[in-house]
Short mmCIF file of C-alpha atoms in Angstrom, two decimals:
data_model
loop_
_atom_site.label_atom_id
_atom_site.label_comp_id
_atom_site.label_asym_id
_atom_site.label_seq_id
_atom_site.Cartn_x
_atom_site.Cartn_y
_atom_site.Cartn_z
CA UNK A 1 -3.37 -6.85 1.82
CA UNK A 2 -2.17 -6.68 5.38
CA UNK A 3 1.18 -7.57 4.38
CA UNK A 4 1.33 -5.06 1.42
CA UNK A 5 0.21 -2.54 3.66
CA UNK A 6 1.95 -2.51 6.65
CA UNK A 7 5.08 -4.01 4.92
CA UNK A 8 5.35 -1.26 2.11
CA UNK A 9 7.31 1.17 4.87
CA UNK A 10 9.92 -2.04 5.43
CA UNK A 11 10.53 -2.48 1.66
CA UNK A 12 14.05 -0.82 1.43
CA UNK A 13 13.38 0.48 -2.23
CA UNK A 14 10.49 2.35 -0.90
CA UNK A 15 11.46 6.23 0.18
CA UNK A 16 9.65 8.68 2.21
CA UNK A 17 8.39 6.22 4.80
CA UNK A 18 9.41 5.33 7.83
CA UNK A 19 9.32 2.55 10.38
CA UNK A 20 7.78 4.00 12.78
CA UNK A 21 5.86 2.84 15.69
CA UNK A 22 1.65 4.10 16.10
CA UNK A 23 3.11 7.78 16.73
CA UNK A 24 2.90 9.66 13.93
CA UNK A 25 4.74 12.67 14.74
CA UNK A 26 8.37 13.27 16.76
CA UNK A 27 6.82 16.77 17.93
CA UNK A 28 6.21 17.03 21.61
CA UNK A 29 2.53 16.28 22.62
CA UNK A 30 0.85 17.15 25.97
CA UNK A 31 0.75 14.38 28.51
CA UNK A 32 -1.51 15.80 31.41
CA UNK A 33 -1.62 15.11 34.99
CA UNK A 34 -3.12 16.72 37.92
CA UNK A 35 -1.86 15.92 41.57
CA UNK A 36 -5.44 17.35 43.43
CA UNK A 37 -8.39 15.31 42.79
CA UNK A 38 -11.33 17.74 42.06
CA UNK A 39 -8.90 20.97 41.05
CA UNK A 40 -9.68 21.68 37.71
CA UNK A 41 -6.48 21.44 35.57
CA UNK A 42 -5.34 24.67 33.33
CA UNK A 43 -5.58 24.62 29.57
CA UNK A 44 -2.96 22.97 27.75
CA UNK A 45 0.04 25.54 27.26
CA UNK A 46 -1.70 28.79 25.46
CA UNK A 47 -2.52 31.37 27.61
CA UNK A 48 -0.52 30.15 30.58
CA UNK A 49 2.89 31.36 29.90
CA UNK A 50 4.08 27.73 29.74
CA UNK A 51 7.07 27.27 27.13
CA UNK A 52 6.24 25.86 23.82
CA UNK A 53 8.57 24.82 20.57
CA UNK A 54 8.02 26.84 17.12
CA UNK A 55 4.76 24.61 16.87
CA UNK A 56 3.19 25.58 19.17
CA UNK A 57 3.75 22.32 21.19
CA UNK A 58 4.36 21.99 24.85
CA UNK A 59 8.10 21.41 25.25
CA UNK A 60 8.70 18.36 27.46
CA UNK A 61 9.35 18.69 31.46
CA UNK A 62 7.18 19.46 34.53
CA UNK A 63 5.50 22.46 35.30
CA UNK A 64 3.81 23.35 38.95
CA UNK A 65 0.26 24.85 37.96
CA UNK A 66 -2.21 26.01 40.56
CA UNK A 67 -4.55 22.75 39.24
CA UNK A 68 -0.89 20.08 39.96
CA UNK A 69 1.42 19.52 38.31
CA UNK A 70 1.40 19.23 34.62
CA UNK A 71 3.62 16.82 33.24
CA UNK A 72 4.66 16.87 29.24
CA UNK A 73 6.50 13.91 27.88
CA UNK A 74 7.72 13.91 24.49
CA UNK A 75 6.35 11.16 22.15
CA UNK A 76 9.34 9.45 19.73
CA UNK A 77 9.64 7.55 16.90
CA UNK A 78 10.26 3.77 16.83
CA UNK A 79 13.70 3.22 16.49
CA UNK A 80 12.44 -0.54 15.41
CA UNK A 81 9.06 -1.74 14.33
CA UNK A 82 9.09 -5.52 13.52
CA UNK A 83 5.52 -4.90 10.99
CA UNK A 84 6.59 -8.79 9.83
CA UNK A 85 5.35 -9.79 13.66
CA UNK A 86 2.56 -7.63 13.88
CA UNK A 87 1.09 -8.84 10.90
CA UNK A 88 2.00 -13.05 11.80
CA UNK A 89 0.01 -12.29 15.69
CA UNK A 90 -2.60 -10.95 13.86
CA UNK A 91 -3.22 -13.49 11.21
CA UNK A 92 -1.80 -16.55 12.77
CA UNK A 93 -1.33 -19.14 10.24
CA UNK A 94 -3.81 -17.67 7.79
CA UNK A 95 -0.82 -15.44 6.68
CA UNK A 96 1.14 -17.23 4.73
CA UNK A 97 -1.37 -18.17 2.26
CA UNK A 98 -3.35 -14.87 2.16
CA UNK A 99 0.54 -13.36 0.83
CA UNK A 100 0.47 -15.75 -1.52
CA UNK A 101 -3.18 -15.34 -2.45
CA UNK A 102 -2.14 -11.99 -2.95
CA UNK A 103 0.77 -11.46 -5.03
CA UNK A 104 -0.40 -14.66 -7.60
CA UNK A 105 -0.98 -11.59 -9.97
CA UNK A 106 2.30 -10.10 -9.67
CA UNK A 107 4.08 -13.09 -9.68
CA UNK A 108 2.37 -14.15 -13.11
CA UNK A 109 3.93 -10.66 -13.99
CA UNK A 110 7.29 -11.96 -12.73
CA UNK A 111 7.17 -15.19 -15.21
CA UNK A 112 6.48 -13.14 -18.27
CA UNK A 113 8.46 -11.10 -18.22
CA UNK A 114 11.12 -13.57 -17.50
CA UNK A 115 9.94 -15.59 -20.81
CA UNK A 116 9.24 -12.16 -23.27
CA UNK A 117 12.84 -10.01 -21.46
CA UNK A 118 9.78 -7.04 -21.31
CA UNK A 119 9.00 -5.72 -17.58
CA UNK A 120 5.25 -3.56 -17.39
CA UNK A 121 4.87 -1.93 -14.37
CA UNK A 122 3.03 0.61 -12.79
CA UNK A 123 4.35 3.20 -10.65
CA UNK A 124 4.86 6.92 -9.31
CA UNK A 125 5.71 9.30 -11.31
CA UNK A 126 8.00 11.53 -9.32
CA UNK A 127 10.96 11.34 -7.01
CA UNK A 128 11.62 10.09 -4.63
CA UNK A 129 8.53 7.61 -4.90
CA UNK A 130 9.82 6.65 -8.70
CA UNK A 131 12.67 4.66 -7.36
CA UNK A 132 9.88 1.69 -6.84
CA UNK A 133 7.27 -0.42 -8.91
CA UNK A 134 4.50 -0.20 -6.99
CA UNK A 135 2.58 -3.14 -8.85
CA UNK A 136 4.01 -5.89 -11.81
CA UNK A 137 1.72 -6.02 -14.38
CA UNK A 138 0.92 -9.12 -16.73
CA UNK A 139 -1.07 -9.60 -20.00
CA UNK A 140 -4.33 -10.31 -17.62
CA UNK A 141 -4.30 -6.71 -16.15
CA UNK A 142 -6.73 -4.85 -17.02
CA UNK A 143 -6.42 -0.96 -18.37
CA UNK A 144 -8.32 2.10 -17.88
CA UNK A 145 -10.24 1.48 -20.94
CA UNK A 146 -11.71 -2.00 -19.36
CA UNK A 147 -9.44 -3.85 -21.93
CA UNK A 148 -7.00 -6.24 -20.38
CA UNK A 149 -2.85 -5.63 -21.43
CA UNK A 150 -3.50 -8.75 -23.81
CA UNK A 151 -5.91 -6.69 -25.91
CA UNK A 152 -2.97 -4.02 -27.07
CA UNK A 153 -0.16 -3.51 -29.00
CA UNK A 154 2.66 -5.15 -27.41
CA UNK A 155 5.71 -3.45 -27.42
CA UNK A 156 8.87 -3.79 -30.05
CA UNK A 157 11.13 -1.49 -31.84
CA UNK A 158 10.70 1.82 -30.62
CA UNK A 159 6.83 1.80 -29.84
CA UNK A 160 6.43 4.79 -26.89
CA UNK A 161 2.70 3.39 -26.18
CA UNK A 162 0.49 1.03 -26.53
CA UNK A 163 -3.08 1.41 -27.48
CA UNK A 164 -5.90 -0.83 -27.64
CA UNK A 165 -6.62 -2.65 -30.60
CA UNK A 166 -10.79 -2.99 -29.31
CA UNK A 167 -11.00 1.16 -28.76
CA UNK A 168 -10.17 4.38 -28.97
CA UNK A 169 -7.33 3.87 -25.81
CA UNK A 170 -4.73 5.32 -27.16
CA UNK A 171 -2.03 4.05 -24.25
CA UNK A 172 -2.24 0.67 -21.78
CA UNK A 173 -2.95 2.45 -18.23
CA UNK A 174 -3.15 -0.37 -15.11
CA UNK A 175 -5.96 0.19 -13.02
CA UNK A 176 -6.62 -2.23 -9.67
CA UNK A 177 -9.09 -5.11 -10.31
CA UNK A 178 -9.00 -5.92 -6.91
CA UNK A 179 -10.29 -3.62 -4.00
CA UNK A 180 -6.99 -5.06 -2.44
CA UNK A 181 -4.80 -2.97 -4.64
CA UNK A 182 -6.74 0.02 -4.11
CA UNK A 183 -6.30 -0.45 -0.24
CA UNK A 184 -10.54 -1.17 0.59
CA UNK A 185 -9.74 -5.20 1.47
CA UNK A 186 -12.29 -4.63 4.19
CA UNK A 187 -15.14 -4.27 0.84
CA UNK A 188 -14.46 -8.47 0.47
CA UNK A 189 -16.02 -8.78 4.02
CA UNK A 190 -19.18 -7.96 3.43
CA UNK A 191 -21.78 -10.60 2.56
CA UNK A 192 -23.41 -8.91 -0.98
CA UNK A 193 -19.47 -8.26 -2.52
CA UNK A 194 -19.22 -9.14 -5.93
CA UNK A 195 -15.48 -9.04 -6.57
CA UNK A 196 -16.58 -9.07 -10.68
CA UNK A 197 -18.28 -6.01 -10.67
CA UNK A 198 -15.96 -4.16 -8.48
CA UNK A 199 -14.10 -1.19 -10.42
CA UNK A 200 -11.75 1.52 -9.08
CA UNK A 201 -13.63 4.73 -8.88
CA UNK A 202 -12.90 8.47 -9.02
CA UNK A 203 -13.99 11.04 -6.52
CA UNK A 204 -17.40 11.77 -8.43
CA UNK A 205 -17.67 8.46 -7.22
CA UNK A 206 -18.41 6.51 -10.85
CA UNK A 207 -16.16 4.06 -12.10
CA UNK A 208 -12.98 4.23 -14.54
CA UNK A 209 -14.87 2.63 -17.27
CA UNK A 210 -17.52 5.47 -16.91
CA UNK A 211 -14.79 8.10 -17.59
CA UNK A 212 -13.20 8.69 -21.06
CA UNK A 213 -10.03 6.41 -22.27
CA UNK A 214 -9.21 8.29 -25.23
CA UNK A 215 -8.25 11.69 -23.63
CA UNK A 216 -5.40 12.96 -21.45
CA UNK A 217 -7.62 13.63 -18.51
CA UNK A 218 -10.27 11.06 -18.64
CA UNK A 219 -13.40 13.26 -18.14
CA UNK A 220 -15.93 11.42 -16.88
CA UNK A 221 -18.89 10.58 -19.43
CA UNK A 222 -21.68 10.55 -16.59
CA UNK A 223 -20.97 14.09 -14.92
CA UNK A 224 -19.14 17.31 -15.40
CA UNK A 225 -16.13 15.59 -13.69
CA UNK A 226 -13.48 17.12 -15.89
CA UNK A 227 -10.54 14.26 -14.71
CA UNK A 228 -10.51 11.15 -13.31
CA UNK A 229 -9.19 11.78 -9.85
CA UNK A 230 -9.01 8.48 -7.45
CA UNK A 231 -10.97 8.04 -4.61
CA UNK A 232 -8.14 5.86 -3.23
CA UNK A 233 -4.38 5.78 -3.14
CA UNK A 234 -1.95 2.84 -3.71
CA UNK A 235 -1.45 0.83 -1.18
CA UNK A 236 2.27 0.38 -1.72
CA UNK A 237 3.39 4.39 -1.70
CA UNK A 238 -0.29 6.20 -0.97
CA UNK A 239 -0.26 8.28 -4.00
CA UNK A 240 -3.14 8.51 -6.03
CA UNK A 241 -3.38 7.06 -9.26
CA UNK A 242 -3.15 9.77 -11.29
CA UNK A 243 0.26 10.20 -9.99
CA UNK A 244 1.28 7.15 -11.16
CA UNK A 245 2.06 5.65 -14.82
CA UNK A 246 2.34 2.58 -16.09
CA UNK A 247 5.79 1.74 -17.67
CA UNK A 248 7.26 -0.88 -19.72
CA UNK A 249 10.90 -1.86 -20.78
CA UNK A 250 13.63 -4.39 -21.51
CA UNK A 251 15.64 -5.90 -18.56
CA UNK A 252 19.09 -4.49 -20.23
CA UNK A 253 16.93 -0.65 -19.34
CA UNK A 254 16.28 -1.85 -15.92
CA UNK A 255 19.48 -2.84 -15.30
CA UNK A 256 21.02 0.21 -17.01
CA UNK A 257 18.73 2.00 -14.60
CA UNK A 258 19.95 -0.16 -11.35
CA UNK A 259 16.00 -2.04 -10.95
CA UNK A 260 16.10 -5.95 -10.61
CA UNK A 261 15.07 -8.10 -12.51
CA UNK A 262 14.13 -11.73 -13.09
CA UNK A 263 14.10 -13.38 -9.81
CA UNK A 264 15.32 -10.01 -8.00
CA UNK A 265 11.73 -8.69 -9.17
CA UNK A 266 9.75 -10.85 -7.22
CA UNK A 267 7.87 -9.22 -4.21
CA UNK A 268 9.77 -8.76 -1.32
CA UNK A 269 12.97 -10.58 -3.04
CA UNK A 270 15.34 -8.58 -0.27
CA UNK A 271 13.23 -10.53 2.56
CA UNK A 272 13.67 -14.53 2.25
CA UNK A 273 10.99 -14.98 5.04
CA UNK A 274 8.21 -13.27 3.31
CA UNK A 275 9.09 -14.37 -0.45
CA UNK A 276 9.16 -17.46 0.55
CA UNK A 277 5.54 -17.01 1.58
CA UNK A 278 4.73 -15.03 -2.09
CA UNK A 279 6.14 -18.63 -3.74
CA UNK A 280 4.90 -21.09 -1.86
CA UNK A 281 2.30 -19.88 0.68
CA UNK A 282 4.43 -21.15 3.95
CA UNK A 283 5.97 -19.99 6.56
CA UNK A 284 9.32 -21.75 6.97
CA UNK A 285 10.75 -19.26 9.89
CA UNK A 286 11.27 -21.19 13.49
CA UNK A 287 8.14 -18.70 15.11
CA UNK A 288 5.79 -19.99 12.58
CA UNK A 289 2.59 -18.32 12.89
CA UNK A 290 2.60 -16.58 16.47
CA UNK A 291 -0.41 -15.34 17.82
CA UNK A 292 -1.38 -12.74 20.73
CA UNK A 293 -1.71 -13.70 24.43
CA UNK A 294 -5.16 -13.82 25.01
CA UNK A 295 -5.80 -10.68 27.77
CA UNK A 296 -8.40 -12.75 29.58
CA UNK A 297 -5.93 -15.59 30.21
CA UNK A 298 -3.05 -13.92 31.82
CA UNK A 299 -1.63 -17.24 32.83
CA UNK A 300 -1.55 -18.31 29.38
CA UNK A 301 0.32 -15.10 28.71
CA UNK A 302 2.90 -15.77 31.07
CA UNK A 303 3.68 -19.20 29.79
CA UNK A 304 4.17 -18.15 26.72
CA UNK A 305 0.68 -19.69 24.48
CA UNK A 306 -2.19 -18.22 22.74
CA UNK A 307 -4.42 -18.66 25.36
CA UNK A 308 -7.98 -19.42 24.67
CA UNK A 309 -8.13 -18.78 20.72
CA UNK A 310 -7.65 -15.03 20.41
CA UNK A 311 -6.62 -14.32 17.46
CA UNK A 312 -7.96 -10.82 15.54
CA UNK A 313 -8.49 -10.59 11.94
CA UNK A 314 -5.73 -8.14 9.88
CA UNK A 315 -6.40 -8.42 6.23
#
């Protein structure tokens, strides 16, 4: 999850996001300093006279203040922000196989769909956000309904959807089956998880399978929740679900449309480094797994090593 999370604004399919570094605003921010020790330092730009942009932000420079001097610097994007290295000193050589522990699911996906020439997906309904699949989906996946993609109609001729063939479900609608997808990978930390009984909930906080399969809106059978709403976003685009749909159609459509296919599809295709960790859970780059200087072993730092073992967790 830590790659599919802080690699989804590196994917070059995926619009609206941005490599940018912890800053998540270009507008100018106040950056105080006061040259008398003890002289209480004026208010932050209101009320003082000091220039400010059409936000209301300080704009950048120094300013002479009866308190000192107040200084305003003005905080920038990233023009590069390697997320590939964050996420290698962070994991160390646990990374490699956690990808690959990660996108088994979707590369399943990948192999049928290979074998069958049909391509399921899920993702966002509108632009710009449509241009991407935000998960591959495979006849294990599991639909609103609590019925996997197995249990349907499969697709042929000129079929539009695909209901369930155990219920009322009258279309196959993905829904996560791992807190993972729905962006909560700290939930497999705790001691009492049971990944089997975890299911995606909506903001009335019950689950998926308590809200109604068989209706447009899904209202919820256990309160007067009138649609199911999630309660977390997707940790490829951050949309909610409901702003997503689940899609499925030939490769000659894909292509028509300019998506990949076949071995193109396969997570993070564009980046040899990292799908060579979604195949084969390895890291074949000549940094291997780097890890961060230890900050109580500056010498260690300065040579270059790992120092004495610090290495965070980032799932």
């Amino acid at each position: 999850q830590a790659l599919k999370q802080t690699m989804s604004s590196s994917r070059p399919n995926q619009p609206g996001k941005s490599g940018a570094a912890a800053s998540s605003s270009s507008s100018s921010k106040t950056t105080k300093t006061v040259a008398k020790r003890g002289a209480a330092g004026p208010p932050a730009g209101r009320g003082r006279g000091l220039p400010t942009d059409g936000q209301g932000n300080l704009i950048p420079g120094r300013y002479q203040l009866p308190g000192g001097e107040l200084r305003v610097n003005k905080i920038q994007r990233a023009e590069q922000y390697n997320v590939l290295a964050v996420a290698k000193a962070m994991n160390g050589a646990e990374l490699a196989p956690k990808v690959k522990q990660l996108f088994e699911p979707e590369m399943r996906a990948v192999e049928e769909a290979k074998a069958s020439g049909w391509y399921f997906s899920w993702r966002p309904r509108e632009p710009p956000y449509d241009k991407q699949d935000c998960q591959r989906v495979h006849s294990g996946s599991r639909c609103f309904c609590g019925h996997n993609l197995a249990e349907h109609k499969q697709p042929g001729g000129r079929a539009l959807q695909l209901p369930c063939q155990y219920c009322k479900c009258a279309n196959f609608e993905w829904v996560p089956t791992r807190p993972e997808e729905a962006g909560e990978f700290w939930l497999k930390r705790r001691r009492d998880f049971d990944p089997a009984s975890w299911r995606a909930k909506c903001r009335c906080k019950h689950t998926h399978e308590e809200h109604r399969s068989d209706t447009r809106q899904h209202q919820c059978r256990s309160c007067p929740c009138g649609a199911f709403n999630s309660v977390f976003v997707c940790a490829a685009c951050d949309q909610s679900w409901e702003k997503h749909e689940t899609v499925f159609e030939t490769e000659r459509e894909r292509l028509d449309a300019g998506r990949p296919v076949g071995d193109d599809w396969i997570p993070f295709a564009e980046m040899e480094e990292v799908r060579t960790m979604v195949l084969h859970g390895r890291d074949d780059s000549p940094s291997g797994a780097a890890a961060l200087p230890d900050p109580a072993n500056p010498e260690a730092a300065r040579r270059g090593g790992g120092g004495g073992g610090f290495r965070p967790t980032y799932d």
